mmCIF file of C-alpha atoms in Angstrom:
data_model
loop_
_atom_site.group_PDB
_atom_site.id
_atom_site.type_symbol
_atom_site.label_atom_id
_atom_site.label_comp_id
_atom_site.label_asym_id
_atom_site.label_seq_id
_atom_site.Cartn_x
_atom_site.Cartn_y
_atom_site.Cartn_z
ATOM 1 C CA MET A 1 -0.005 0.002 0.009
ATOM 2 C CA ALA A 2 1.513 3.270 -1.108
ATOM 3 C CA ASP A 3 1.988 6.104 1.302
ATOM 4 C CA SER A 4 -0.157 9.174 0.619
ATOM 5 C CA THR A 5 0.598 12.763 1.624
ATOM 6 C CA VAL A 6 -2.080 15.358 2.317
ATOM 7 C CA VAL A 7 -1.010 18.916 1.582
ATOM 8 C CA SER A 8 -2.944 21.775 3.134
ATOM 9 C CA ASP A 9 -2.319 25.493 3.290
ATOM 10 C CA GLN A 10 -4.635 25.926 6.272
ATOM 11 C CA GLN A 11 -3.269 26.333 9.794
ATOM 12 C CA PRO A 12 -4.472 23.675 12.249
ATOM 13 C CA PRO A 13 -6.655 24.949 15.068
ATOM 14 C CA GLY A 14 -4.034 24.310 17.708
ATOM 15 C CA SER A 15 -1.059 25.770 15.895
ATOM 16 C CA GLY A 16 -0.996 28.852 18.124
ATOM 17 C CA GLN A 17 -0.992 31.300 15.211
ATOM 18 C CA THR A 18 -3.672 33.992 15.112
ATOM 19 C CA THR A 19 -5.175 36.035 12.337
ATOM 20 C CA PRO A 20 -3.740 39.562 12.163
ATOM 21 C CA SER A 21 -6.004 42.174 13.765
ATOM 22 C CA ARG A 22 -7.385 45.221 11.985
ATOM 23 C CA GLY A 23 -4.918 47.531 13.695
ATOM 24 C CA PRO A 24 -5.122 49.878 16.690
ATOM 25 C CA TYR A 25 -6.642 52.830 14.814
ATOM 26 C CA ILE A 26 -9.628 50.898 13.481
ATOM 27 C CA ALA A 27 -10.033 49.139 16.828
ATOM 28 C CA VAL A 28 -10.267 52.484 18.653
ATOM 29 C CA ILE A 29 -12.713 54.021 16.161
ATOM 30 C CA THR A 30 -15.020 51.023 16.235
ATOM 31 C CA ASN A 31 -14.884 50.718 20.007
ATOM 32 C CA ARG A 32 -18.384 51.270 21.335
ATOM 33 C CA ASN A 33 -17.521 53.576 24.226
ATOM 34 C CA THR A 34 -15.259 55.693 22.035
ATOM 35 C CA ASN A 35 -17.968 55.913 19.395
ATOM 36 C CA LEU A 36 -20.527 57.029 21.947
ATOM 37 C CA GLY A 37 -18.126 59.691 23.153
ATOM 38 C CA ILE A 38 -17.485 60.991 19.636
ATOM 39 C CA ARG A 39 -21.196 61.085 18.784
ATOM 40 C CA GLY A 40 -22.037 62.669 22.125
ATOM 41 C CA PHE A 41 -19.449 65.425 21.595
ATOM 42 C CA MET A 42 -20.706 66.134 18.058
ATOM 43 C CA LEU A 43 -24.295 66.294 19.251
ATOM 44 C CA PHE A 44 -23.291 68.542 22.158
ATOM 45 C CA SER A 45 -21.461 70.918 19.775
ATOM 46 C CA ILE A 46 -24.462 71.072 17.416
ATOM 47 C CA GLY A 47 -26.805 71.752 20.351
ATOM 48 C CA VAL A 48 -24.593 74.557 21.667
ATOM 49 C CA PHE A 49 -24.406 76.206 18.228
ATOM 50 C CA LEU A 50 -28.145 76.009 17.648
ATOM 51 C CA ALA A 51 -28.866 77.349 21.143
ATOM 52 C CA LEU A 52 -26.625 80.364 20.597
ATOM 53 C CA VAL A 53 -28.157 81.196 17.217
ATOM 54 C CA LEU A 54 -31.794 80.512 18.056
ATOM 55 C CA ASN A 55 -31.713 82.121 21.492
ATOM 56 C CA LEU A 56 -30.295 85.234 19.868
ATOM 57 C CA LEU A 57 -33.514 85.574 17.847
ATOM 58 C CA GLN A 58 -35.636 85.310 20.998
ATOM 59 C CA VAL A 59 -33.552 87.873 22.900
ATOM 60 C CA GLN A 60 -33.365 90.362 20.038
ATOM 61 C CA ARG A 61 -37.155 90.327 19.655
ATOM 62 C CA ASN A 62 -37.609 90.656 23.450
ATOM 63 C CA VAL A 63 -39.471 87.362 23.569
ATOM 64 C CA THR A 64 -37.088 86.067 26.234
ATOM 65 C CA LEU A 65 -35.712 88.389 28.928
ATOM 66 C CA PHE A 66 -32.668 87.594 31.078
ATOM 67 C CA PRO A 67 -31.470 89.642 34.021
ATOM 68 C CA PRO A 68 -28.693 92.077 32.903
ATOM 69 C CA ASP A 69 -26.163 90.608 35.307
ATOM 70 C CA VAL A 70 -26.293 87.119 33.727
ATOM 71 C CA ILE A 71 -26.145 88.169 30.096
ATOM 72 C CA SER A 72 -22.995 87.113 28.293
ATOM 73 C CA SER A 73 -21.407 89.339 25.685
ATOM 74 C CA ILE A 74 -21.464 86.481 23.167
ATOM 75 C CA PHE A 75 -24.802 86.346 21.347
ATOM 76 C CA SER A 76 -26.506 88.114 24.283
ATOM 77 C CA SER A 77 -27.264 84.819 25.999
ATOM 78 C CA ALA A 78 -27.013 83.655 29.587
ATOM 79 C CA TRP A 79 -23.879 81.557 30.066
ATOM 80 C CA TRP A 80 -25.765 78.441 31.168
ATOM 81 C CA VAL A 81 -28.142 78.227 28.185
ATOM 82 C CA PRO A 82 -25.713 76.771 25.574
ATOM 83 C CA PRO A 83 -24.240 73.996 27.757
ATOM 84 C CA CYS A 84 -27.691 72.973 28.997
ATOM 85 C CA CYS A 85 -29.022 72.791 25.411
ATOM 86 C CA GLY A 86 -25.859 70.971 24.294
ATOM 87 C CA THR A 87 -26.213 68.367 27.045
ATOM 88 C CA ALA A 88 -29.899 67.842 26.250
ATOM 89 C CA SER A 89 -29.089 67.527 22.527
ATOM 90 C CA ALA A 90 -26.455 64.874 23.226
ATOM 91 C CA MET A 91 -28.839 62.858 25.409
ATOM 92 C CA ILE A 92 -31.642 63.038 22.849
ATOM 93 C CA GLY A 93 -29.398 62.205 19.909
ATOM 94 C CA LEU A 94 -28.016 59.144 21.699
ATOM 95 C CA LEU A 95 -31.395 58.063 23.048
ATOM 96 C CA TYR A 96 -33.238 57.907 19.715
ATOM 97 C CA PRO A 97 -31.132 55.162 18.033
ATOM 98 C CA CYS A 98 -30.978 53.301 21.332
ATOM 99 C CA ILE A 99 -34.801 53.228 21.574
ATOM 100 C CA ASP A 100 -35.018 52.150 17.928
ATOM 101 C CA SER A 101 -32.712 49.233 18.694
ATOM 102 C CA ARG A 102 -34.576 48.232 21.835
ATOM 103 C CA LEU A 103 -37.939 48.252 20.071
ATOM 104 C CA GLY A 104 -36.542 46.324 17.099
ATOM 105 C CA GLU A 105 -37.785 49.046 14.754
ATOM 106 C CA PRO A 106 -34.783 50.468 12.898
ATOM 107 C CA HIS A 107 -35.600 53.849 11.438
ATOM 108 C CA LYS A 108 -35.238 53.685 7.646
ATOM 109 C CA PHE A 109 -37.246 56.705 6.508
ATOM 110 C CA LYS A 110 -35.136 59.268 4.619
ATOM 111 C CA ARG A 111 -31.791 58.177 6.052
ATOM 112 C CA GLU A 112 -29.448 60.570 4.256
ATOM 113 C CA TRP A 113 -27.641 63.739 5.303
ATOM 114 C CA SER A 114 -29.494 65.940 2.797
ATOM 115 C CA SER A 115 -32.758 65.074 4.576
ATOM 116 C CA VAL A 116 -31.172 65.827 7.984
ATOM 117 C CA MET A 117 -29.994 69.222 6.776
ATOM 118 C CA ARG A 118 -33.468 70.052 5.498
ATOM 119 C CA CYS A 119 -34.898 69.043 8.873
ATOM 120 C CA VAL A 120 -32.490 71.413 10.626
ATOM 121 C CA ALA A 121 -33.455 74.207 8.223
ATOM 122 C CA VAL A 122 -37.184 73.688 8.896
ATOM 123 C CA PHE A 123 -36.554 73.686 12.671
ATOM 124 C CA VAL A 124 -34.655 76.981 12.413
ATOM 125 C CA GLY A 125 -37.523 78.356 10.322
ATOM 126 C CA ILE A 126 -40.086 77.346 12.939
ATOM 127 C CA ASN A 127 -38.057 79.036 15.656
ATOM 128 C CA HIS A 128 -37.619 82.111 13.451
ATOM 129 C CA ALA A 129 -41.397 82.261 12.921
ATOM 130 C CA SER A 130 -42.034 82.157 16.649
ATOM 131 C CA ALA A 131 -39.821 85.212 17.136
ATOM 132 C CA LYS A 132 -40.389 87.414 14.084
ATOM 133 C CA VAL A 133 -43.744 86.590 12.460
ATOM 134 C CA ASP A 134 -46.579 88.695 13.846
ATOM 135 C CA PHE A 135 -49.905 86.929 14.447
ATOM 136 C CA ALA A 136 -53.207 88.315 15.664
ATOM 137 C CA ASN A 137 -52.878 86.449 18.978
ATOM 138 C CA ASN A 138 -50.820 83.794 20.715
ATOM 139 C CA VAL A 139 -53.435 81.088 20.128
ATOM 140 C CA GLN A 140 -53.172 81.513 16.375
ATOM 141 C CA LEU A 141 -49.364 81.445 16.582
ATOM 142 C CA SER A 142 -49.411 78.348 18.777
ATOM 143 C CA LEU A 143 -51.758 76.450 16.472
ATOM 144 C CA THR A 144 -49.602 77.377 13.457
ATOM 145 C CA LEU A 145 -46.376 76.253 15.118
ATOM 146 C CA ALA A 146 -48.032 73.042 16.337
ATOM 147 C CA ALA A 147 -49.077 72.216 12.768
ATOM 148 C CA LEU A 148 -45.555 73.026 11.497
ATOM 149 C CA SER A 149 -43.932 70.882 14.190
ATOM 150 C CA ILE A 150 -46.131 67.875 13.461
ATOM 151 C CA GLY A 151 -45.482 68.464 9.770
ATOM 152 C CA LEU A 152 -41.733 68.345 10.488
ATOM 153 C CA TRP A 153 -42.163 64.995 12.225
ATOM 154 C CA TRP A 154 -44.283 63.604 9.386
ATOM 155 C CA THR A 155 -41.862 64.818 6.718
ATOM 156 C CA PHE A 156 -38.600 63.693 8.288
ATOM 157 C CA ASP A 157 -39.426 61.016 10.852
ATOM 158 C CA ARG A 158 -42.847 59.276 10.816
ATOM 159 C CA SER A 159 -41.860 56.804 13.537
ATOM 160 C CA ARG A 160 -44.070 56.130 16.556
ATOM 161 C CA SER A 161 -41.087 56.096 18.859
ATOM 162 C CA GLY A 162 -39.934 59.445 17.491
ATOM 163 C CA PHE A 163 -43.343 61.028 18.052
ATOM 164 C CA GLY A 164 -43.705 59.565 21.530
ATOM 165 C CA LEU A 165 -40.256 60.629 22.670
ATOM 166 C CA GLY A 166 -40.817 64.071 21.165
ATOM 167 C CA VAL A 167 -44.008 64.603 23.114
ATOM 168 C CA VAL A 168 -42.609 63.280 26.438
ATOM 169 C CA ILE A 169 -39.356 65.279 26.250
ATOM 170 C CA ALA A 170 -41.197 68.413 25.109
ATOM 171 C CA LEU A 171 -43.506 68.163 28.151
ATOM 172 C CA LEU A 172 -40.572 67.670 30.529
ATOM 173 C CA ALA A 173 -38.708 70.596 28.949
ATOM 174 C CA THR A 174 -41.822 72.766 29.253
ATOM 175 C CA LEU A 175 -42.201 71.878 32.923
ATOM 176 C CA SER A 176 -38.536 72.648 33.563
ATOM 177 C CA THR A 177 -38.890 76.007 31.844
ATOM 178 C CA GLN A 178 -41.951 76.814 33.939
ATOM 179 C CA LEU A 179 -39.937 76.153 37.096
ATOM 180 C CA LEU A 180 -37.018 78.308 35.895
ATOM 181 C CA VAL A 181 -39.298 81.253 35.093
ATOM 182 C CA TYR A 182 -41.200 80.790 38.383
ATOM 183 C CA ASN A 183 -37.912 81.076 40.282
ATOM 184 C CA GLY A 184 -36.961 84.259 38.460
ATOM 185 C CA VAL A 185 -34.067 82.845 36.378
ATOM 186 C CA PHE A 186 -35.538 84.541 33.303
ATOM 187 C CA GLN A 187 -38.936 85.496 31.961
ATOM 188 C CA TYR A 188 -41.093 85.696 28.845
ATOM 189 C CA THR A 189 -42.894 88.766 27.631
ATOM 190 C CA SER A 190 -46.680 88.393 27.418
ATOM 191 C CA PRO A 191 -46.900 84.870 28.885
ATOM 192 C CA ASP A 192 -50.212 83.131 28.112
ATOM 193 C CA PHE A 193 -49.535 79.602 29.428
ATOM 194 C CA LEU A 194 -48.828 80.071 33.136
ATOM 195 C CA TYR A 195 -45.341 81.654 33.105
ATOM 196 C CA ILE A 196 -44.350 80.929 29.483
ATOM 197 C CA ARG A 197 -45.640 81.304 25.927
ATOM 198 C CA SER A 198 -48.095 78.645 24.755
ATOM 199 C CA TRP A 199 -46.080 77.860 21.609
ATOM 200 C CA LEU A 200 -42.943 76.856 23.511
ATOM 201 C CA PRO A 201 -43.816 73.091 23.653
ATOM 202 C CA CYS A 202 -44.018 73.129 19.849
ATOM 203 C CA ILE A 203 -40.466 74.476 19.631
ATOM 204 C CA PHE A 204 -39.259 71.822 22.045
ATOM 205 C CA PHE A 205 -41.006 69.076 20.077
ATOM 206 C CA ALA A 206 -39.493 70.215 16.763
ATOM 207 C CA GLY A 207 -36.046 70.450 18.393
ATOM 208 C CA VAL A 208 -36.307 66.904 19.772
ATOM 209 C CA ILE A 209 -37.251 65.512 16.359
ATOM 210 C CA THR A 210 -34.362 67.387 14.747
ATOM 211 C CA MET A 211 -31.718 66.198 17.211
ATOM 212 C CA GLY A 212 -33.148 62.701 17.069
ATOM 213 C CA ASN A 213 -32.669 62.621 13.297
ATOM 214 C CA ILE A 214 -29.100 63.855 13.622
ATOM 215 C CA GLY A 215 -28.390 61.224 16.268
ATOM 216 C CA ARG A 216 -29.824 58.470 14.116
ATOM 217 C CA GLN A 217 -27.729 59.515 11.147
ATOM 218 C CA LEU A 218 -24.554 59.569 13.254
ATOM 219 C CA ALA A 219 -25.407 56.104 14.587
ATOM 220 C CA LEU A 220 -25.888 54.885 11.025
ATOM 221 C CA LEU A 221 -22.380 56.037 10.126
ATOM 222 C CA HIS A 222 -21.053 53.958 13.067
ATOM 223 C CA LEU A 223 -22.846 50.849 11.791
ATOM 224 C CA LEU A 224 -21.482 51.354 8.293
ATOM 225 C CA ALA A 225 -17.960 51.685 9.640
ATOM 226 C CA LEU A 226 -18.106 48.267 11.379
#
């Protein structure tokens, strides 16, 4: 019986040799904690920028009044407003894709950056309307902004989780604002909903939907990089 030889290029399981890794740079970028930190920082920066720009409109039109001793020279805003808005933006932007994953309902509607940029533009327009467009009364303005905010959700989101989170966070933000105004931190001119303006929840809702879309898009980039 002739001897036979089996030739194989594969390494046996117990040979002790391992497959080369992808390298330290890719390993760091794809690390989950690092990715969360990067996305959180980007969302925080976007929130700070939007807060500075949009709050400037409210202050210039005397819709929001801060005590003179807390006004910063940059954009005429109180120093604590941008970091608070940035922190809230980071939390919202990270929460949205997390809820989508938990519910098993990945958001697939209009997942491209051009749609996100249009969403941001519409949100800025809604905020601009609340400060500069003159209506006959606050009720008419509130109803108009409510319709625009729901239209923003329908155009750029359409998810049940997005709508539910938007409503809940908007209510919590409205309650927090009521408490701040009640304690004299700042005030609104012509308040018609306890201590604030009745259209403020609509602004909060639109802002939550906008930051949620940005957070989802950033999370999608992370998934594509893996």
